[in-house]
Coordinates of N, CA and C in Angstrom, one line a residue:
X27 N 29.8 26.7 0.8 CA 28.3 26.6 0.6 C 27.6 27.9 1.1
X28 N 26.8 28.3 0.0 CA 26.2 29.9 0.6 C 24.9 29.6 1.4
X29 N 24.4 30.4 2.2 CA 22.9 30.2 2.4 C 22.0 30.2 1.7
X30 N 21.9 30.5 0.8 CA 20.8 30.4 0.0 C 20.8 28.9 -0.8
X31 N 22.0 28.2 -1.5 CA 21.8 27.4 -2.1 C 21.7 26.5 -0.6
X32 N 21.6 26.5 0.6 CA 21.5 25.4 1.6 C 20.3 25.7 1.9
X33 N 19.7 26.6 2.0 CA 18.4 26.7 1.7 C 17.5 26.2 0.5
X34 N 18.1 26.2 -0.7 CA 17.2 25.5 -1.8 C 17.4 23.9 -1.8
X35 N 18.6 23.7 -1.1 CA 18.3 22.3 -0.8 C 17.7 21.2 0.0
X36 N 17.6 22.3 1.1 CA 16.6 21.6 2.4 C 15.0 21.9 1.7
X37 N 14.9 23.1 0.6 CA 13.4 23.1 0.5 C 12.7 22.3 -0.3
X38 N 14.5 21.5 -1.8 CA 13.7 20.4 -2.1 C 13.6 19.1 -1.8
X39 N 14.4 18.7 -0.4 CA 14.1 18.0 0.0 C 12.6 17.7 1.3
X40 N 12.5 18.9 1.2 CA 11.0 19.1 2.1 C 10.0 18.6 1.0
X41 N 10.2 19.5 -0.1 CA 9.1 19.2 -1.0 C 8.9 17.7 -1.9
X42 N 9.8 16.7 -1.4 CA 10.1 15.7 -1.9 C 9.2 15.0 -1.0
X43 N 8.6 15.3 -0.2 CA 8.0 14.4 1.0 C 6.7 15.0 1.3
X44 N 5.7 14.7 0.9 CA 4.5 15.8 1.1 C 4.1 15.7 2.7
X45 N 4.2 14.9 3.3 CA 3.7 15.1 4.6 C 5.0 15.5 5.5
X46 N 6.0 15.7 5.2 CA 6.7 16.7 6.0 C 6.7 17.8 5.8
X47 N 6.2 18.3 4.1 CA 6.1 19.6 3.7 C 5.0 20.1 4.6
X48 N 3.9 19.4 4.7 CA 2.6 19.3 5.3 C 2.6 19.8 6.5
X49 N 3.6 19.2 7.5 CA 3.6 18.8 8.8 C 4.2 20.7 9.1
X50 N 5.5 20.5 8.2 CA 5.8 22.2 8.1 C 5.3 23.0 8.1
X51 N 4.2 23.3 7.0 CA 3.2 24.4 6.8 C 2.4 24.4 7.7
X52 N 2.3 23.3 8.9 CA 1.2 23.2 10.0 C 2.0 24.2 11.1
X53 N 2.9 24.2 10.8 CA 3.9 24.3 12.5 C 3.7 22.7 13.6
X54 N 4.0 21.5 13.1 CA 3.5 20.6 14.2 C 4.7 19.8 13.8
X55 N 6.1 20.4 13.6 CA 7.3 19.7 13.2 C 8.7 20.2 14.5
X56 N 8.8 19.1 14.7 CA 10.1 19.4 15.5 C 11.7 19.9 14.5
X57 N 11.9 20.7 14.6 CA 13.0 21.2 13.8 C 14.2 20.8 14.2
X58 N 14.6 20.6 15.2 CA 15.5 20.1 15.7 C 16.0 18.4 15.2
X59 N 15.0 17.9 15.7 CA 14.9 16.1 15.0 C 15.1 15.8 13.7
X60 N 14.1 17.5 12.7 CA 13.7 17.0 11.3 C 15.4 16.9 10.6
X61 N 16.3 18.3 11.2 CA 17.4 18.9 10.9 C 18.2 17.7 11.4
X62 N 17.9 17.1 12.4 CA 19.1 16.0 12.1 C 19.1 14.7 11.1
X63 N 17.6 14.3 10.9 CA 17.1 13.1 9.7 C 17.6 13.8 8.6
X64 N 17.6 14.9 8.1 CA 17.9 15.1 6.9 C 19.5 15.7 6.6
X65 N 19.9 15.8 7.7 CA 21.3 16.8 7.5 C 22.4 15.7 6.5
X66 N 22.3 14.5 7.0 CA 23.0 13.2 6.0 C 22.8 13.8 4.1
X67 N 21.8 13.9 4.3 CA 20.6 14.2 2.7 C 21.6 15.3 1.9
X68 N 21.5 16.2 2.9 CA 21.6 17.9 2.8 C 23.3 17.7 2.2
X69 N 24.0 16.8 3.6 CA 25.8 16.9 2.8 C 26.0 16.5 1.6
X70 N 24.9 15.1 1.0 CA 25.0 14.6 0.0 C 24.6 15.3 -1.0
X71 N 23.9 16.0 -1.2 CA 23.6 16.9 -2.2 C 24.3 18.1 -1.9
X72 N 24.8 18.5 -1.0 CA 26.0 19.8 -1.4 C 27.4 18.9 -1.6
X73 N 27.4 18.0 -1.5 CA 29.0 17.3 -1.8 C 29.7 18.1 -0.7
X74 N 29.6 18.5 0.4 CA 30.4 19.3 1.6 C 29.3 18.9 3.2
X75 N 30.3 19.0 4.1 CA 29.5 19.3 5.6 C 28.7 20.3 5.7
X76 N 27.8 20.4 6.3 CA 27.0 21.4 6.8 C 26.3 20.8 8.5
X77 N 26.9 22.5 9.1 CA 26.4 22.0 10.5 C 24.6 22.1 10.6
X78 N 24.4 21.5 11.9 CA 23.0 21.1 12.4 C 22.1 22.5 12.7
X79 N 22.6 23.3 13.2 CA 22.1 25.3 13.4 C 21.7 25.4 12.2
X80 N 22.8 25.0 10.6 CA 22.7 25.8 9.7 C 21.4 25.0 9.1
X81 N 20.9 23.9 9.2 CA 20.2 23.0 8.4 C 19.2 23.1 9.2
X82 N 18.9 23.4 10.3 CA 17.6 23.8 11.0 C 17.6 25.2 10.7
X83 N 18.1 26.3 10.6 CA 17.9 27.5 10.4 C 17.0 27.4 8.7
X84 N 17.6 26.8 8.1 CA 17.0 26.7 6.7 C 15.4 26.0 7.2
X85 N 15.4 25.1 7.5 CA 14.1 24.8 8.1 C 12.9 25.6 8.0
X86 N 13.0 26.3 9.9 CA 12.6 27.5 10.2 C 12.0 28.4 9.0
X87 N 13.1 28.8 8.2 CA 12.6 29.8 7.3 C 12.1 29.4 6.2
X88 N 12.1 28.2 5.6 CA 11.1 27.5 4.7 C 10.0 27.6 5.3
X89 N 9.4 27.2 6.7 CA 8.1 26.6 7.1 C 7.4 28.4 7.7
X90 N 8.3 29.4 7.6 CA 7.7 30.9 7.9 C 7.0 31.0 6.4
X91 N 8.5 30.7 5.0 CA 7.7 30.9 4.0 C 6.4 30.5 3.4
X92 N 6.2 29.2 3.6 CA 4.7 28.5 3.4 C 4.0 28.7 4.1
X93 N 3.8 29.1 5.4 CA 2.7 30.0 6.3 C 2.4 31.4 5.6
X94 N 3.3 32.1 5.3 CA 2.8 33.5 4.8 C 2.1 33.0 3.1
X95 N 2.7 32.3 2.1 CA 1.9 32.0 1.3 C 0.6 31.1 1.5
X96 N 0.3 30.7 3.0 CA -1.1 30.6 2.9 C -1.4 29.0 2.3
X97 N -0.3 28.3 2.8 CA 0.1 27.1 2.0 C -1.3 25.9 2.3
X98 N -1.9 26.4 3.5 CA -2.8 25.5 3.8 C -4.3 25.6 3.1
X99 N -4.0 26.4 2.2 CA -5.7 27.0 1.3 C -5.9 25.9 0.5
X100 N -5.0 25.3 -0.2 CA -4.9 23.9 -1.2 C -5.9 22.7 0.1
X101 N -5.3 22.7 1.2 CA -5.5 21.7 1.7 C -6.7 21.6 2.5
X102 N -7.4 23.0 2.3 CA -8.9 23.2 2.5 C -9.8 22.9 1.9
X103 N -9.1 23.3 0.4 CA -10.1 22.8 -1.0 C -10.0 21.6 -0.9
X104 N -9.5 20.8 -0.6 CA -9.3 19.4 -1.0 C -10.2 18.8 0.3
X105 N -10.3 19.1 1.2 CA -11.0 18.7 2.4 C -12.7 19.1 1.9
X106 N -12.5 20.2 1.7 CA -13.8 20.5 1.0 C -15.0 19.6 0.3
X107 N -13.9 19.5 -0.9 CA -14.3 18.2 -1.8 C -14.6 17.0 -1.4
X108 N -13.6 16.4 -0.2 CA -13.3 15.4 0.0 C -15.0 15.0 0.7
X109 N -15.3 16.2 1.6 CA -16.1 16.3 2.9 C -18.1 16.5 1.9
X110 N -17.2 16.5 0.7 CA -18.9 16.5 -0.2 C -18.8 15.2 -1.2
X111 N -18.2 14.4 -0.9 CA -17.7 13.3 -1.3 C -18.8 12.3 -0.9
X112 N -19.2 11.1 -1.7 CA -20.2 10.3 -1.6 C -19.5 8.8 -2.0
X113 N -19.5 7.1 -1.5 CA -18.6 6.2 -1.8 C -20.4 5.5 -2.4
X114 N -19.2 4.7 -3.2 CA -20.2 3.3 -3.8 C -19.5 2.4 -4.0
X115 N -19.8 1.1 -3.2 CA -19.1 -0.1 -3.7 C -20.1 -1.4 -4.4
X116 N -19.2 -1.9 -5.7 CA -20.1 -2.6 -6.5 C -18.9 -3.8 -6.1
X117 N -19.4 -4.8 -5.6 CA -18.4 -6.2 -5.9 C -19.5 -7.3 -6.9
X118 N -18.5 -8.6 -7.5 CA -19.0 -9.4 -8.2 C -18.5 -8.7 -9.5
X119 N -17.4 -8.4 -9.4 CA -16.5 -7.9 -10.6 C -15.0 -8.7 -11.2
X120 N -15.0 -9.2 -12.7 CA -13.6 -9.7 -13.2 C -13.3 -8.9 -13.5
X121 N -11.7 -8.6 -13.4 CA -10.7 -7.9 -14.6 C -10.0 -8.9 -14.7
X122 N -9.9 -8.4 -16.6 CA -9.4 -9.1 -17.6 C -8.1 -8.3 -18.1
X123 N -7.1 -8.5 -18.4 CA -6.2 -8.0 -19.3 C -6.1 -9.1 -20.9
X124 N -6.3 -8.0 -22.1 CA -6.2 -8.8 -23.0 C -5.0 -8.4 -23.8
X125 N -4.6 -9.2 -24.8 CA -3.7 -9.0 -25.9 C -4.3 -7.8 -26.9
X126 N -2.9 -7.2 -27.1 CA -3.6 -5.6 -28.1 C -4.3 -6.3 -29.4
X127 N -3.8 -6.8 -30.0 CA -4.0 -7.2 -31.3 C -5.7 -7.4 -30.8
X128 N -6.1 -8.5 -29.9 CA -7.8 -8.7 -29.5 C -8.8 -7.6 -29.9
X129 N -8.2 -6.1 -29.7 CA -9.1 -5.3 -29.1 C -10.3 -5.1 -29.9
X130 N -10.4 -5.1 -31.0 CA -11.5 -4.9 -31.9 C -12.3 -5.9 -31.7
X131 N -12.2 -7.3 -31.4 CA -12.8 -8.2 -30.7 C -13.8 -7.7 -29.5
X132 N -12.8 -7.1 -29.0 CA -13.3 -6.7 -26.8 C -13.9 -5.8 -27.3
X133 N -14.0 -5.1 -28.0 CA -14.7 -4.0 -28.5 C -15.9 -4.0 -29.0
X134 N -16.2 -5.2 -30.1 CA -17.1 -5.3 -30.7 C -18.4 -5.9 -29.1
X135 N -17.5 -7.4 -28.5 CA -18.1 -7.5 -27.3 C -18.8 -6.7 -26.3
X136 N -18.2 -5.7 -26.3 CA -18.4 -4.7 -24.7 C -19.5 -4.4 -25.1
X137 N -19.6 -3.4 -26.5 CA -20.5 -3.1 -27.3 C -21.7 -3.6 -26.9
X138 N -21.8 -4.8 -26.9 CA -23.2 -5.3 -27.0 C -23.9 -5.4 -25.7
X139 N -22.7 -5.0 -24.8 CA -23.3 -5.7 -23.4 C -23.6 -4.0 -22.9
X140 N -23.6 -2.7 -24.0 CA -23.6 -1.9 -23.4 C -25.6 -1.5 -22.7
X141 N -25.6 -1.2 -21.7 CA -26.8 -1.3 -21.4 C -27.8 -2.4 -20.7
X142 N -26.7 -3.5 -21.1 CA -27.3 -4.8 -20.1 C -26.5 -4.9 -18.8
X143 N -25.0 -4.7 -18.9 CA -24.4 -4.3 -17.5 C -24.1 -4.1 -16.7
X144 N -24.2 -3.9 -15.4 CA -24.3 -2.8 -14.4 C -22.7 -2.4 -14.3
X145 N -21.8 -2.8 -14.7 CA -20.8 -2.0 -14.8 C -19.8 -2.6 -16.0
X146 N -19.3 -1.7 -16.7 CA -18.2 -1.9 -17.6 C -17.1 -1.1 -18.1
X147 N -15.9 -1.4 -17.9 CA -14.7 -0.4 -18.2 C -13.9 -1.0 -19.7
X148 N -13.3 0.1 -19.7 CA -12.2 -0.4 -20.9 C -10.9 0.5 -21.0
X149 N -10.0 -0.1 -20.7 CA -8.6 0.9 -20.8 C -7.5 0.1 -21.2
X150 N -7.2 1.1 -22.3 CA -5.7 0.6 -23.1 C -4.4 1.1 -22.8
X151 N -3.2 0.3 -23.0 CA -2.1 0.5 -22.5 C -1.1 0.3 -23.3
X152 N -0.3 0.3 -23.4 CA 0.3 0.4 -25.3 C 0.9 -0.8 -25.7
X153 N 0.6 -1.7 -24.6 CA 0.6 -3.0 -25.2 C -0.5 -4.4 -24.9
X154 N -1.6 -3.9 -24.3 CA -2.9 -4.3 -23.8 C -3.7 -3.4 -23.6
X155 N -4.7 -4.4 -23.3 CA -6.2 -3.4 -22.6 C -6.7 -4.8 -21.7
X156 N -6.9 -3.5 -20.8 CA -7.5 -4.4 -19.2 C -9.6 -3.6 -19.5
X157 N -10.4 -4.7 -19.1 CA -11.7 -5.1 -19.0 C -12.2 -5.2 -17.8
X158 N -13.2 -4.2 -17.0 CA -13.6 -4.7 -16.2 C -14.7 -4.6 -16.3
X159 N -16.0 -6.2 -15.8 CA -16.9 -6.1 -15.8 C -17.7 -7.1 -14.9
X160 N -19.3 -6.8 -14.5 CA -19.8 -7.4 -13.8 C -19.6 -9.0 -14.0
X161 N -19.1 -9.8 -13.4 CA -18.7 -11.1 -13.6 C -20.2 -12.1 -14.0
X162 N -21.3 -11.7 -14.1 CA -21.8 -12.6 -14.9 C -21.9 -12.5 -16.6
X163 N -21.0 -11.4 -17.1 CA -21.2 -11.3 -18.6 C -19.7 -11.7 -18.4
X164 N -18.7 -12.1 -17.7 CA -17.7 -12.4 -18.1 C -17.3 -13.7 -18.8
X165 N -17.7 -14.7 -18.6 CA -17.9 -15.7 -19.7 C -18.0 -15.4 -21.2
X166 N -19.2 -14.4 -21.2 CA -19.5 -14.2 -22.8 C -18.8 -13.2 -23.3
X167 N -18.2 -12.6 -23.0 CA -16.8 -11.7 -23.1 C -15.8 -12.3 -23.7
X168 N -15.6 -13.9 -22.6 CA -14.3 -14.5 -22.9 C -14.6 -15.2 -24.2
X169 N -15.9 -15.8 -24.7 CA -16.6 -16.4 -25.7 C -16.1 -15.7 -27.2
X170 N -16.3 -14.8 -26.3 CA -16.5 -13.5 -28.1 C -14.7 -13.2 -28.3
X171 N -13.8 -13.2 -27.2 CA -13.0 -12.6 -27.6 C -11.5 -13.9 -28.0
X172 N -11.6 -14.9 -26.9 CA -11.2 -15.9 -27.3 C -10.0 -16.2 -25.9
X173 N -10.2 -17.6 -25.3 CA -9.0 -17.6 -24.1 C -8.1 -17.1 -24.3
X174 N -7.6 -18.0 -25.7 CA -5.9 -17.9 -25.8 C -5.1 -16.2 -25.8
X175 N -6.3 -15.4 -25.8 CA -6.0 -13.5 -26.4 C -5.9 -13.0 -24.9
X176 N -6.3 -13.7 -23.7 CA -6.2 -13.4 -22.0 C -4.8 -13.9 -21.6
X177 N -4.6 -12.3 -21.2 CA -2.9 -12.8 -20.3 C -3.1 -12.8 -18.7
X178 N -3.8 -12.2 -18.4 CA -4.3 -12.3 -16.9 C -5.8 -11.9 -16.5
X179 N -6.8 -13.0 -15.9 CA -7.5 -12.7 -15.3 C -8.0 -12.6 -13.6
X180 N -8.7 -11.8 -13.5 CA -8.9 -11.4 -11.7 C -10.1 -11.7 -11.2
X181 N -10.9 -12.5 -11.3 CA -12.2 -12.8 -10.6 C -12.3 -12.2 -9.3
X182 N -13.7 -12.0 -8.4 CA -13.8 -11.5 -7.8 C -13.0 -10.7 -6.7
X183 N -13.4 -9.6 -7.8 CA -12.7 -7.9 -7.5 C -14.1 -7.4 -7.2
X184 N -13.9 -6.3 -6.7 CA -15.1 -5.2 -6.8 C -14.4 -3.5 -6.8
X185 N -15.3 -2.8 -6.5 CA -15.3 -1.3 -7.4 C -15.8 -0.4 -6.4
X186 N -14.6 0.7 -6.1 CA -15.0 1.8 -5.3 C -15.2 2.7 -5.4
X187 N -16.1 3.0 -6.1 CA -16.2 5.1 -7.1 C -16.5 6.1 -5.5
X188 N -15.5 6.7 -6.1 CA -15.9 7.9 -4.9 C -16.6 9.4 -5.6
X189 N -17.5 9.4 -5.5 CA -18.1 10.7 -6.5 C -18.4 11.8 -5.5
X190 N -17.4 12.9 -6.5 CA -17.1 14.1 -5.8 C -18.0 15.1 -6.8
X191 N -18.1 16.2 -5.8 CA -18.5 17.2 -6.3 C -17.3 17.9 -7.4
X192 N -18.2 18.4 -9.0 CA -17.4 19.1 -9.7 C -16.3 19.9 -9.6
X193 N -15.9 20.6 -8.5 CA -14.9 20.8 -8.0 C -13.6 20.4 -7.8
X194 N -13.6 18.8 -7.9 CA -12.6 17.9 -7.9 C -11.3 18.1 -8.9
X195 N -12.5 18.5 -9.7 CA -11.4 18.3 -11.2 C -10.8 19.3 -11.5
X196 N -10.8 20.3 -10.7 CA -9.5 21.8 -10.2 C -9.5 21.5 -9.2
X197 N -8.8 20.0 -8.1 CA -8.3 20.4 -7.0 C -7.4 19.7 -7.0
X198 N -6.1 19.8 -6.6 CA -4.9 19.4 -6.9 C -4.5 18.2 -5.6
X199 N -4.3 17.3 -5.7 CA -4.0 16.2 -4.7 C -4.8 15.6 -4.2
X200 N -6.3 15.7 -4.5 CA -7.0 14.7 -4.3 C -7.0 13.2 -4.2
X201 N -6.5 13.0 -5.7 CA -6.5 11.5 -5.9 C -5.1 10.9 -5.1
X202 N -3.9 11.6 -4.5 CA -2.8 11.4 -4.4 C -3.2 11.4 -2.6
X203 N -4.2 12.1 -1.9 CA -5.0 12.0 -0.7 C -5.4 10.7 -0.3
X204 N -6.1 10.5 -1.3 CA -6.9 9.0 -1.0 C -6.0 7.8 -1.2
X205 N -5.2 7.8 -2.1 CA -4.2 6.6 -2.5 C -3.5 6.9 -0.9
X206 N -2.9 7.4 -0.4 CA -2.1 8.0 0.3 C -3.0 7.2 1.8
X207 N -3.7 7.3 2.3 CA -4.8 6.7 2.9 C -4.6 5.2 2.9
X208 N -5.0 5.0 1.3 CA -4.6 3.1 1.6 C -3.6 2.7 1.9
X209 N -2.9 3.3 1.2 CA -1.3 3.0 1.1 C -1.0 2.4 2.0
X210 N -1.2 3.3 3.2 CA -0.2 3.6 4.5 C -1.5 2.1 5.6
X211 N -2.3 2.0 5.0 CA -3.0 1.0 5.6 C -2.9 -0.3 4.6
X212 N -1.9 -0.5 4.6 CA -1.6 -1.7 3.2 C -2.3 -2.4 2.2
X213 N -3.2 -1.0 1.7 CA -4.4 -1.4 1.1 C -3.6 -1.4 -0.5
X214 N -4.0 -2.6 -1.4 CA -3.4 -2.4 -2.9 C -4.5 -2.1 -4.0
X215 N -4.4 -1.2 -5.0 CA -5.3 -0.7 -5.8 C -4.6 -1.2 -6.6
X216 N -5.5 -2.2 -7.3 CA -5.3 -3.1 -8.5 C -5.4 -2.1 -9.6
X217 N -6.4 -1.3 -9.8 CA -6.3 -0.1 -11.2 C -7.4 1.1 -10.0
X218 N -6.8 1.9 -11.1 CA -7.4 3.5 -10.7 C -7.6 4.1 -12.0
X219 N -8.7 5.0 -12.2 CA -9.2 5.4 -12.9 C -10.0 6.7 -12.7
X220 N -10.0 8.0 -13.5 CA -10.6 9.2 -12.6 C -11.6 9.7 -14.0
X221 N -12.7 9.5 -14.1 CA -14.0 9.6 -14.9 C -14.9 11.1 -14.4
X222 N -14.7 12.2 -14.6 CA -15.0 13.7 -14.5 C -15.0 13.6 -13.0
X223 N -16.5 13.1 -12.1 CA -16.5 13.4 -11.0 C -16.3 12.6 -10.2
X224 N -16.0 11.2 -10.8 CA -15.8 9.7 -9.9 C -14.4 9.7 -10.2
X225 N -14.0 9.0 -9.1 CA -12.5 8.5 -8.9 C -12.9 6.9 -8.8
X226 N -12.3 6.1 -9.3 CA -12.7 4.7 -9.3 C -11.7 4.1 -9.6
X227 N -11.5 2.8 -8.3 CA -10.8 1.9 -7.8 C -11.3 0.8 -7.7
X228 N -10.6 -0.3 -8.4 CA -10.2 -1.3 -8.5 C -9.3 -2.2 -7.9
X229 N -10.2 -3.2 -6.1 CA -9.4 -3.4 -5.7 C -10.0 -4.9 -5.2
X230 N -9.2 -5.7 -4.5 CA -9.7 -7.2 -3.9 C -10.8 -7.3 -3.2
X231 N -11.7 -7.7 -3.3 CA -13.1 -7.9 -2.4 C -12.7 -7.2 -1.1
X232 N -11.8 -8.0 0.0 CA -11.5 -7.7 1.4 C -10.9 -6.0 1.3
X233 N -9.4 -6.1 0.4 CA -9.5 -4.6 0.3 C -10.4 -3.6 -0.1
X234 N -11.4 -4.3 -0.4 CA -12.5 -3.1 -1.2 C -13.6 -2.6 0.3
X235 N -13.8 -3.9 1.4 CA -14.4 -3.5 2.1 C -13.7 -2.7 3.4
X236 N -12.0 -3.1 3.4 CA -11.3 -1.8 4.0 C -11.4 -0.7 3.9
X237 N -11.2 -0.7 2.6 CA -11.2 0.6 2.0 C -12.2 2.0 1.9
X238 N -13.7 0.8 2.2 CA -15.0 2.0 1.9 C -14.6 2.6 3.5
X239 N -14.6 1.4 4.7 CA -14.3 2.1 5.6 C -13.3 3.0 6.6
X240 N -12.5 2.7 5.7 CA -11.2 4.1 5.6 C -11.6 5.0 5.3
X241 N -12.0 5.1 3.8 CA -12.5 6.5 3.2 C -13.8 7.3 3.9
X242 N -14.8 6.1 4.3 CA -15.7 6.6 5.1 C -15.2 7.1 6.4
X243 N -14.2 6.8 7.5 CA -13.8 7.6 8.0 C -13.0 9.1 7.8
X244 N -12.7 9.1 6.9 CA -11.8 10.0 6.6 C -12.9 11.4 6.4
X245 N -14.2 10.8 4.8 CA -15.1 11.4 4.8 C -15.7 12.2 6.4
X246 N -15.8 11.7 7.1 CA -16.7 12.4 8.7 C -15.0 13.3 8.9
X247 N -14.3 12.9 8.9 CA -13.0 13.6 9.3 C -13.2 14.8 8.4
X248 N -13.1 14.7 7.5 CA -13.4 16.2 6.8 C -14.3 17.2 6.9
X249 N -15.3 16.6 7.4 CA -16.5 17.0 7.7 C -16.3 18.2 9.3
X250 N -15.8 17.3 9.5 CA -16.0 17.9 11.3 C -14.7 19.0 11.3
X251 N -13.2 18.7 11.0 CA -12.4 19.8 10.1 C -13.0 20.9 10.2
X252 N -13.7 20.7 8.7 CA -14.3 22.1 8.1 C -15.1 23.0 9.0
X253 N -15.7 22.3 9.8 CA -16.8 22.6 11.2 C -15.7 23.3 12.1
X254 N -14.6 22.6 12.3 CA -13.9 23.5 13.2 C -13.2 24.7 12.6
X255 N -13.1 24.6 11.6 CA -12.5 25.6 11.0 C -13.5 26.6 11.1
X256 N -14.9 26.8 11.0 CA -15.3 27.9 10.8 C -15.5 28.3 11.9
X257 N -15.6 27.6 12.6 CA -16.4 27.6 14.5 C -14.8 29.2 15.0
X258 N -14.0 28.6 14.2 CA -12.6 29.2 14.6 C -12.6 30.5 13.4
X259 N -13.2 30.8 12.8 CA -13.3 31.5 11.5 C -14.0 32.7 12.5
X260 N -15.5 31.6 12.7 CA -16.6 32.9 13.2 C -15.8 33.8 14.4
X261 N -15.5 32.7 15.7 CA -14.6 33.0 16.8 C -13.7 34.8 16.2
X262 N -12.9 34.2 15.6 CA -11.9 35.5 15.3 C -12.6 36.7 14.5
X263 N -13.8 36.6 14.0 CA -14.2 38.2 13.8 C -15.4 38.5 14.6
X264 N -15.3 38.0 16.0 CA -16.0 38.5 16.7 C -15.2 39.6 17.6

């Protein structure tokens, strides 16, 4: 096994994992520990041994290369955004999933309710479409469109739009930022949906009110970030 291909293998296993890549590009990774979690990985995919020197050495010089490319400029922009970022939560929300055949039905329905409801979605899937709307037009939804055409309904849900500055929509890992946040706080996003400058989530009442205040933490966390960063910006060309 040459160095180089033991090097492209530790790099796609770095890159397989965004917060070890992450952790890399920071310098805030033990190489020693990472080199032994992954060295199992590393034999398996060369089909041969490789010692623990050579699998930390590859390390090392992946996490030199992502410092010199400046790996952390993505992760600026995205703080950026994140830190001009504004939440709104609407609860008193059903989703509906209907039968495809329905949809000219759901359609003709929505239609009417356009402008009298404070909120209403529609998204198709290539064998349904899921409905979400303020739960007191949900009745007359179900009227118009017919029970037996409902394969699953969700009563009280509500709705977390996070409206970002235009920016968003050239920034790469955004929406995978935020998911990444609940995730890890066992929060479940019933649907997601990304509408130019809103990101909107679809989740359980209780998750919905985790959630604003996760993201609202996070929001000041970016904030204060960016603040240190420049405080450390100005600092160095003085």
């Amino acid at each position: 096994m040459t160095a180089q291909s033991l090097s492209e293998i530790v790099r796609r296993l770095v890159d397989a994992d965004p917060c070890v890549r992450d952790c890399l590009a920071r310098g805030i990774v033990n190489y020693s520990e990472l080199a032994r979690r992954i060295k199992p990985l590393v034999e398996r995919e060369a089909k041969r041994g490789a010692s623990l020197e050579a699998v930390k050495a590859a390390l090392v010089r992946y996490a030199s290369r992502l410092r010199e490319q400046n790996i952390q400029t993505p992760q600026r922009r995205l703080l950026e955004v994140l830190a001009k970022s504004a939440l709104e939560l609407r609860t008193g929300v059903t989703v509906a999933t209907v039968r495809l055949h329905a949809l000219p039905r759901l359609v003709e329905a929505a239609a009417a309710l356009v402008g009298r409801t404070r909120l209403l979605f529609l998204m198709q899937s290539i064998a349904s479409v899921t409905i979400t709307v303020s739960s007191e037009y949900f009745d007359y939804i179900e009227q118009r469109v017919g029970r037996e055409n409902f394969i699953e309904v969700y009563p009280d849900q509500a709705v977390l739009v996070i409206v970002s500055p235009p920016a968003v929509v050239e920034t790469p890992g955004f929406t995978a930022y935020i998911t990444s946040i609940l995730a890890r706080n066992g929060i479940n996003i019933n649907q997601i949906e990304s509408v130019y400058t809103d990101t909107i989530l679809v989740l359980s009442l209780d998750d919905a009110l985790r959630a604003f205040q996760l993201l609202r933490e996070a929001i000041e966390v970016a904030k204060r970030s960016l603040r240190e960063y420049e405080k450390g910006q100005a600092a160095n060309t003085e």
